[in-house]
Coordinates of C-alpha atoms in Angstrom, one line a residue:
M1 CA -11.2 5.4 -6.1
M2 CA -14.5 3.7 -6.5
T3 CA -14.6 0.4 -8.4
L4 CA -17.2 -0.5 -10.9
A5 CA -18.6 -3.3 -8.7
S6 CA -19.1 -1.0 -5.7
A7 CA -20.7 1.7 -8.0
W8 CA -23.5 -0.8 -8.7
A9 CA -23.6 -2.5 -5.3
G10 CA -26.4 -2.1 -2.8
Q11 CA -26.7 -0.2 0.4
E12 CA -25.9 -1.6 3.8
I13 CA -28.1 -0.2 6.5
K14 CA -26.4 -0.9 9.9
E15 CA -28.2 -1.3 13.2
G16 CA -28.4 1.8 15.3
P17 CA -27.4 2.1 19.0
G18 CA -29.9 0.4 21.3
E19 CA -31.8 -1.3 18.4
I20 CA -33.0 -4.8 19.1
V21 CA -32.1 -7.2 16.2
V22 CA -32.4 -10.9 15.6
P23 CA -28.8 -11.9 16.0
D24 CA -28.6 -14.4 13.1
E25 CA -31.0 -12.9 10.5
I26 CA -30.5 -10.4 7.7
V27 CA -33.2 -8.7 5.6
L28 CA -32.3 -8.0 2.0
R29 CA -33.9 -6.7 -1.1
L30 CA -32.9 -8.1 -4.5
K31 CA -32.7 -6.0 -7.6
P32 CA -35.1 -6.9 -10.4
G33 CA -34.2 -10.2 -12.1
A34 CA -31.9 -11.3 -9.3
T35 CA -32.4 -14.5 -7.3
L36 CA -31.3 -15.3 -3.8
T37 CA -29.8 -18.6 -5.0
G38 CA -27.8 -16.8 -7.7
V39 CA -26.5 -14.2 -5.3
L40 CA -25.5 -16.7 -2.6
G41 CA -24.0 -19.1 -5.1
S42 CA -21.9 -16.4 -6.8
L43 CA -20.5 -15.4 -3.4
N44 CA -20.1 -19.0 -2.2
L45 CA -22.3 -18.3 0.9
T46 CA -24.6 -20.6 2.7
A47 CA -27.8 -19.2 4.3
T48 CA -31.2 -20.4 5.2
L49 CA -34.3 -18.7 3.8
V50 CA -36.5 -17.7 6.7
A51 CA -39.2 -15.6 4.9
S52 CA -39.9 -14.2 1.5
S53 CA -42.3 -11.5 0.4
T54 CA -44.8 -12.5 -2.3
T55 CA -45.3 -8.9 -3.4
M56 CA -41.7 -7.5 -3.2
P57 CA -38.2 -9.0 -3.8
I58 CA -37.5 -9.0 0.0
Q59 CA -35.9 -12.0 1.7
V60 CA -35.1 -12.7 5.3
I61 CA -32.1 -15.1 5.6
R62 CA -30.5 -16.8 8.6
V63 CA -26.7 -17.0 8.9
P64 CA -24.4 -17.9 11.8
A65 CA -24.8 -15.1 14.4
P66 CA -21.0 -14.4 14.7
L67 CA -20.9 -13.9 10.9
R68 CA -24.0 -11.7 10.5
Q69 CA -22.1 -8.4 10.1
T70 CA -19.5 -9.9 7.7
V71 CA -22.1 -11.5 5.5
S72 CA -24.2 -8.3 5.5
T73 CA -21.2 -6.3 4.2
I74 CA -20.4 -9.0 1.6
L75 CA -24.0 -9.0 0.4
A76 CA -24.2 -5.2 0.3
N77 CA -21.3 -5.2 -2.1
H78 CA -23.0 -7.5 -4.6
P79 CA -24.4 -5.8 -7.7
E80 CA -27.7 -7.7 -7.5
I81 CA -28.5 -6.5 -4.0
E82 CA -30.5 -3.2 -3.5
Y83 CA -30.1 -3.1 0.3
V84 CA -29.2 -5.2 3.3
E85 CA -30.1 -4.6 6.9
P86 CA -30.4 -6.4 10.2
H87 CA -33.7 -8.0 11.1
R88 CA -35.0 -5.4 13.6
I89 CA -37.5 -6.1 16.3
R90 CA -39.8 -3.2 16.7
T91 CA -42.0 -2.7 19.8
S92 CA -44.6 -0.2 20.7
T93 CA -46.3 0.9 23.9
D94 CA -49.9 1.5 24.3
L95 CA -50.0 4.8 26.1
T96 CA -53.0 7.1 26.7
P97 CA -52.1 10.6 25.8
N98 CA -51.8 13.1 28.7
D99 CA -53.8 15.7 26.9
T100 CA -56.8 16.6 29.1
S101 CA -58.9 17.4 26.1
F102 CA -58.1 14.1 24.3
T103 CA -61.7 12.8 24.7
A104 CA -63.1 16.0 23.2
Q105 CA -61.1 15.4 20.0
W106 CA -63.7 13.3 18.1
W107 CA -61.4 12.8 15.1
L108 CA -59.0 10.8 17.3
A109 CA -61.7 8.5 18.6
S110 CA -60.2 5.5 16.7
T111 CA -56.7 5.9 18.3

């Protein structure tokens, strides 16, 4: 049976196999009107704010690495949290396509 609190809680997006994450950081999005101080205070959690978006209610917080998954789950169950996820590190490789006609594709010149 689903409780009222979990019905309004956020989503926890877990790390996938092989993903590289910052071991002691969590990315979270607050629901409109919520504050990070209010959420952490209501849960009696301590975290350090690492970064905050000026255009969206997204925060990056630092917690003790061994507690990251536990804190993530606790935050995801809070009604003022939209989602919680690990702070992923994304990489890209600069590869030249193996298409022999690549240089003839003028619309791809900027890639």
